[in-house]
mmCIF file of C-alpha atoms in Angstrom:
data_model
loop_
_atom_site.group_PDB
_atom_site.id
_atom_site.type_symbol
_atom_site.label_atom_id
_atom_site.label_comp_id
_atom_site.label_asym_id
_atom_site.label_seq_id
_atom_site.Cartn_x
_atom_site.Cartn_y
_atom_site.Cartn_z
ATOM 1 C CA MET A 1 41.678 -65.094 4.430
ATOM 2 C CA GLN A 2 44.805 -63.167 3.603
ATOM 3 C CA GLN A 3 48.157 -64.480 4.733
ATOM 4 C CA THR A 4 49.615 -62.835 7.792
ATOM 5 C CA LYS A 5 52.445 -63.484 10.198
ATOM 6 C CA ASN A 6 50.041 -62.831 13.081
ATOM 7 C CA ASN A 7 50.515 -65.796 15.409
ATOM 8 C CA ILE A 8 46.852 -66.169 16.371
ATOM 9 C CA PRO A 9 45.850 -69.609 15.061
ATOM 10 C CA LEU A 10 44.067 -69.613 11.691
ATOM 11 C CA LYS A 11 40.949 -71.260 13.148
ATOM 12 C CA THR A 12 40.688 -68.493 15.751
ATOM 13 C CA ARG A 13 41.293 -65.780 13.181
ATOM 14 C CA ILE A 14 38.544 -67.192 10.944
ATOM 15 C CA GLN A 15 36.073 -67.237 13.872
ATOM 16 C CA VAL A 16 36.994 -63.733 14.984
ATOM 17 C CA VAL A 17 36.868 -62.257 11.461
ATOM 18 C CA SER A 18 33.393 -63.694 10.899
ATOM 19 C CA TYR A 19 32.247 -62.404 14.282
ATOM 20 C CA LEU A 20 33.765 -58.956 13.786
ATOM 21 C CA ASN A 21 32.042 -58.568 10.424
ATOM 22 C CA LEU A 22 28.692 -59.147 12.145
ATOM 23 C CA ARG A 23 29.520 -56.567 14.811
ATOM 24 C CA LEU A 24 30.735 -54.181 12.109
ATOM 25 C CA ALA A 25 27.248 -54.363 10.580
ATOM 26 C CA ASP A 26 25.709 -53.471 13.948
ATOM 27 C CA CYS A 27 28.114 -50.582 14.427
ATOM 28 C CA LEU A 28 27.536 -49.171 10.945
ATOM 29 C CA ASP A 29 23.786 -49.484 11.458
ATOM 30 C CA LEU A 30 24.087 -47.610 14.764
ATOM 31 C CA GLY A 31 25.984 -44.864 12.966
ATOM 32 C CA THR A 32 23.257 -44.429 10.360
ATOM 33 C CA GLN A 33 20.651 -44.343 13.112
ATOM 34 C CA ALA A 34 22.599 -41.584 14.878
ATOM 35 C CA LYS A 35 22.571 -39.587 11.639
ATOM 36 C CA GLU A 36 18.849 -40.278 11.187
ATOM 37 C CA ALA A 37 18.212 -38.745 14.613
ATOM 38 C CA HIS A 38 20.640 -35.900 13.864
ATOM 39 C CA TRP A 39 18.932 -34.985 10.589
ATOM 40 C CA ASN A 40 15.328 -35.302 11.714
ATOM 41 C CA VAL A 41 15.099 -34.045 15.289
ATOM 42 C CA LYS A 42 12.734 -31.079 15.802
ATOM 43 C CA GLY A 43 11.563 -28.931 18.682
ATOM 44 C CA THR A 44 12.928 -26.641 21.340
ATOM 45 C CA SER A 45 15.898 -28.924 22.067
ATOM 46 C CA PHE A 46 16.794 -29.182 18.362
ATOM 47 C CA HIS A 47 20.179 -27.490 18.471
ATOM 48 C CA THR A 48 21.478 -29.354 21.509
ATOM 49 C CA LEU A 49 20.305 -32.757 20.275
ATOM 50 C CA HIS A 50 21.348 -32.090 16.682
ATOM 51 C CA LEU A 51 24.922 -31.500 17.865
ATOM 52 C CA LEU A 52 24.855 -34.372 20.371
ATOM 53 C CA PHE A 53 23.666 -36.917 17.800
ATOM 54 C CA ASP A 54 26.344 -35.733 15.364
ATOM 55 C CA ASP A 55 29.083 -36.060 17.993
ATOM 56 C CA ILE A 56 27.894 -39.593 18.725
ATOM 57 C CA ALA A 57 27.862 -40.477 15.030
ATOM 58 C CA GLU A 58 31.458 -39.300 14.765
ATOM 59 C CA ASP A 59 32.579 -41.558 17.620
ATOM 60 C CA ILE A 60 30.642 -44.493 16.179
ATOM 61 C CA GLU A 61 32.509 -44.043 12.899
ATOM 62 C CA GLY A 62 35.726 -44.487 14.870
ATOM 63 C CA TYR A 63 34.371 -47.637 16.521
ATOM 64 C CA ALA A 64 33.439 -49.083 13.129
ATOM 65 C CA ASP A 65 36.901 -48.264 11.835
ATOM 66 C CA ALA A 66 38.526 -50.029 14.805
ATOM 67 C CA ILE A 67 36.425 -53.159 14.232
ATOM 68 C CA ALA A 68 37.078 -53.187 10.469
ATOM 69 C CA GLU A 69 40.799 -52.589 10.845
ATOM 70 C CA ARG A 70 41.094 -55.344 13.452
ATOM 71 C CA LEU A 71 39.466 -57.929 11.242
ATOM 72 C CA VAL A 72 41.709 -56.950 8.316
ATOM 73 C CA GLN A 73 44.755 -57.195 10.625
ATOM 74 C CA LEU A 74 43.708 -60.805 11.237
ATOM 75 C CA GLY A 75 43.651 -61.524 7.499
ATOM 76 C CA GLY A 76 39.968 -60.938 6.843
ATOM 77 C CA VAL A 77 38.047 -58.683 4.510
ATOM 78 C CA ALA A 78 35.849 -56.002 6.060
ATOM 79 C CA ARG A 79 32.253 -56.262 4.839
ATOM 80 C CA GLY A 80 30.883 -52.775 5.383
ATOM 81 C CA THR A 81 28.600 -52.019 2.476
ATOM 82 C CA ALA A 82 25.054 -50.814 2.997
ATOM 83 C CA ARG A 83 23.760 -54.167 1.726
ATOM 84 C CA ASP A 84 25.936 -56.154 4.142
ATOM 85 C CA THR A 85 24.964 -53.863 6.986
ATOM 86 C CA ALA A 86 21.246 -54.199 6.275
ATOM 87 C CA ALA A 87 21.508 -57.967 5.902
ATOM 88 C CA ASN A 88 23.533 -58.555 9.064
ATOM 89 C CA SER A 89 22.675 -55.962 11.714
ATOM 90 C CA VAL A 90 20.660 -57.261 14.641
ATOM 91 C CA LEU A 91 19.603 -53.768 15.768
ATOM 92 C CA ASN A 92 15.962 -52.786 15.486
ATOM 93 C CA GLU A 93 15.008 -50.439 12.665
ATOM 94 C CA TYR A 94 14.976 -46.763 13.615
ATOM 95 C CA PRO A 95 11.452 -45.297 13.548
ATOM 96 C CA PHE A 96 10.773 -42.886 10.698
ATOM 97 C CA ASP A 97 7.541 -41.466 12.107
ATOM 98 C CA ILE A 98 9.029 -39.511 15.015
ATOM 99 C CA HIS A 99 10.097 -35.872 15.150
ATOM 100 C CA SER A 100 10.341 -34.379 18.629
ATOM 101 C CA GLY A 101 13.498 -34.280 20.661
ATOM 102 C CA GLU A 102 11.942 -36.495 23.304
ATOM 103 C CA GLU A 103 10.892 -39.110 20.725
ATOM 104 C CA HIS A 104 14.348 -39.182 19.122
ATOM 105 C CA THR A 105 16.039 -39.252 22.500
ATOM 106 C CA ALA A 106 13.910 -42.211 23.607
ATOM 107 C CA ALA A 107 14.397 -44.098 20.341
ATOM 108 C CA PHE A 108 18.107 -43.439 20.087
ATOM 109 C CA SER A 109 18.791 -44.252 23.739
ATOM 110 C CA SER A 110 17.162 -47.645 23.152
ATOM 111 C CA VAL A 111 19.410 -48.452 20.210
ATOM 112 C CA LEU A 112 22.478 -47.188 22.095
ATOM 113 C CA ALA A 113 21.613 -49.477 25.008
ATOM 114 C CA ALA A 114 21.147 -52.429 22.654
ATOM 115 C CA PHE A 115 24.502 -51.785 21.001
ATOM 116 C CA GLY A 116 26.151 -51.376 24.419
ATOM 117 C CA ALA A 117 24.906 -54.856 25.316
ATOM 118 C CA ILE A 118 26.298 -56.178 22.014
ATOM 119 C CA ALA A 119 29.675 -54.598 22.792
ATOM 120 C CA ARG A 120 29.755 -56.242 26.225
ATOM 121 C CA GLU A 121 28.910 -59.580 24.609
ATOM 122 C CA GLY A 122 31.787 -58.906 22.218
ATOM 123 C CA ILE A 123 34.199 -58.692 25.143
ATOM 124 C CA ALA A 124 33.162 -62.121 26.411
ATOM 125 C CA ASP A 125 32.899 -63.696 22.956
ATOM 126 C CA CYS A 126 36.318 -62.508 21.769
ATOM 127 C CA ASN A 127 37.904 -63.656 25.023
ATOM 128 C CA ALA A 128 36.243 -67.048 24.497
ATOM 129 C CA PHE A 129 37.720 -67.169 20.970
ATOM 130 C CA GLY A 130 41.141 -66.460 22.487
ATOM 131 C CA ASP A 131 41.550 -62.956 21.063
ATOM 132 C CA ALA A 132 42.116 -60.560 23.951
ATOM 133 C CA ASP A 133 43.034 -57.723 21.577
ATOM 134 C CA SER A 134 39.620 -57.803 19.886
ATOM 135 C CA ALA A 135 38.001 -58.071 23.316
ATOM 136 C CA ASP A 136 39.886 -54.919 24.285
ATOM 137 C CA ILE A 137 38.395 -53.080 21.305
ATOM 138 C CA PHE A 138 34.934 -53.987 22.549
ATOM 139 C CA THR A 139 35.866 -52.801 26.042
ATOM 140 C CA GLU A 140 36.770 -49.412 24.582
ATOM 141 C CA ILE A 141 33.552 -49.323 22.553
ATOM 142 C CA SER A 142 31.456 -50.343 25.556
ATOM 143 C CA ARG A 143 32.871 -47.517 27.673
ATOM 144 C CA GLY A 144 32.218 -44.998 24.910
ATOM 145 C CA ILE A 145 28.678 -46.162 24.243
ATOM 146 C CA ASP A 146 27.886 -46.100 27.972
ATOM 147 C CA LYS A 147 29.088 -42.488 28.114
ATOM 148 C CA TRP A 148 26.900 -41.500 25.156
ATOM 149 C CA LEU A 149 23.923 -43.381 26.577
ATOM 150 C CA TRP A 150 24.303 -41.439 29.807
ATOM 151 C CA MET A 151 24.363 -38.147 27.882
ATOM 152 C CA VAL A 152 21.332 -39.029 25.754
ATOM 153 C CA GLU A 153 19.313 -40.395 28.672
ATOM 154 C CA ALA A 154 19.983 -37.213 30.634
ATOM 155 C CA HIS A 155 17.601 -35.492 28.206
ATOM 156 C CA LEU A 156 14.810 -37.852 29.309
ATOM 157 C CA GLN A 157 15.365 -37.611 33.040
ATOM 158 C CA PRO A 158 13.757 -35.094 35.364
ATOM 159 C CA SER A 159 15.990 -32.264 36.509
ATOM 160 C CA GLU A 160 15.342 -33.180 40.142
ATOM 161 C CA PRO A 161 16.256 -36.722 41.191
ATOM 162 C CA GLU A 162 13.580 -38.836 42.785
ATOM 163 C CA THR A 163 13.860 -39.272 46.510
ATOM 164 C CA GLN A 164 14.286 -42.739 47.990
ATOM 165 C CA GLN A 165 10.730 -42.464 49.364
ATOM 166 C CA GLU A 166 9.319 -41.790 45.882
ATOM 167 C CA ILE A 167 11.232 -44.758 44.492
ATOM 168 C CA THR A 168 9.962 -46.984 47.326
ATOM 169 C CA ASN A 169 6.364 -45.814 46.823
ATOM 170 C CA ALA A 170 6.553 -46.464 43.070
ATOM 171 C CA SER A 171 7.659 -50.059 43.702
#
């Protein structure tokens, strides 16, 4: 740990830095998965999804930067190499055998949802550590991921919403 005049207790800063490095790995992994979808999507929805996945990747880069900068502010060292990311991310591997827009949309929405859950856990965990500022970063990330999940999932949903009767009958 680097010396800092930050008044968060050293024990807390050590816990938070370790935790943030794990979440940084997840975030960087999510970013590479967004680019994987961006590069490899095919089909009639190619252009729309190609741009959408790239926009998401750009926001994820900002989230990773916020996490890394926060842990350095606390006196830590950001561990963001490809090797660290691969060793520490808890996200599932992105499938390499898919091509269509629907397949990429389904796969990427799953990883977005998983990362959204991780971000919400980050809010609670950082609050439990006593670091409301780091929790706030995860609140911002959670809101952003939820927005992107909504936009990606919209490509999987029917254009006409189900009626309450159809939902009841399906149950």
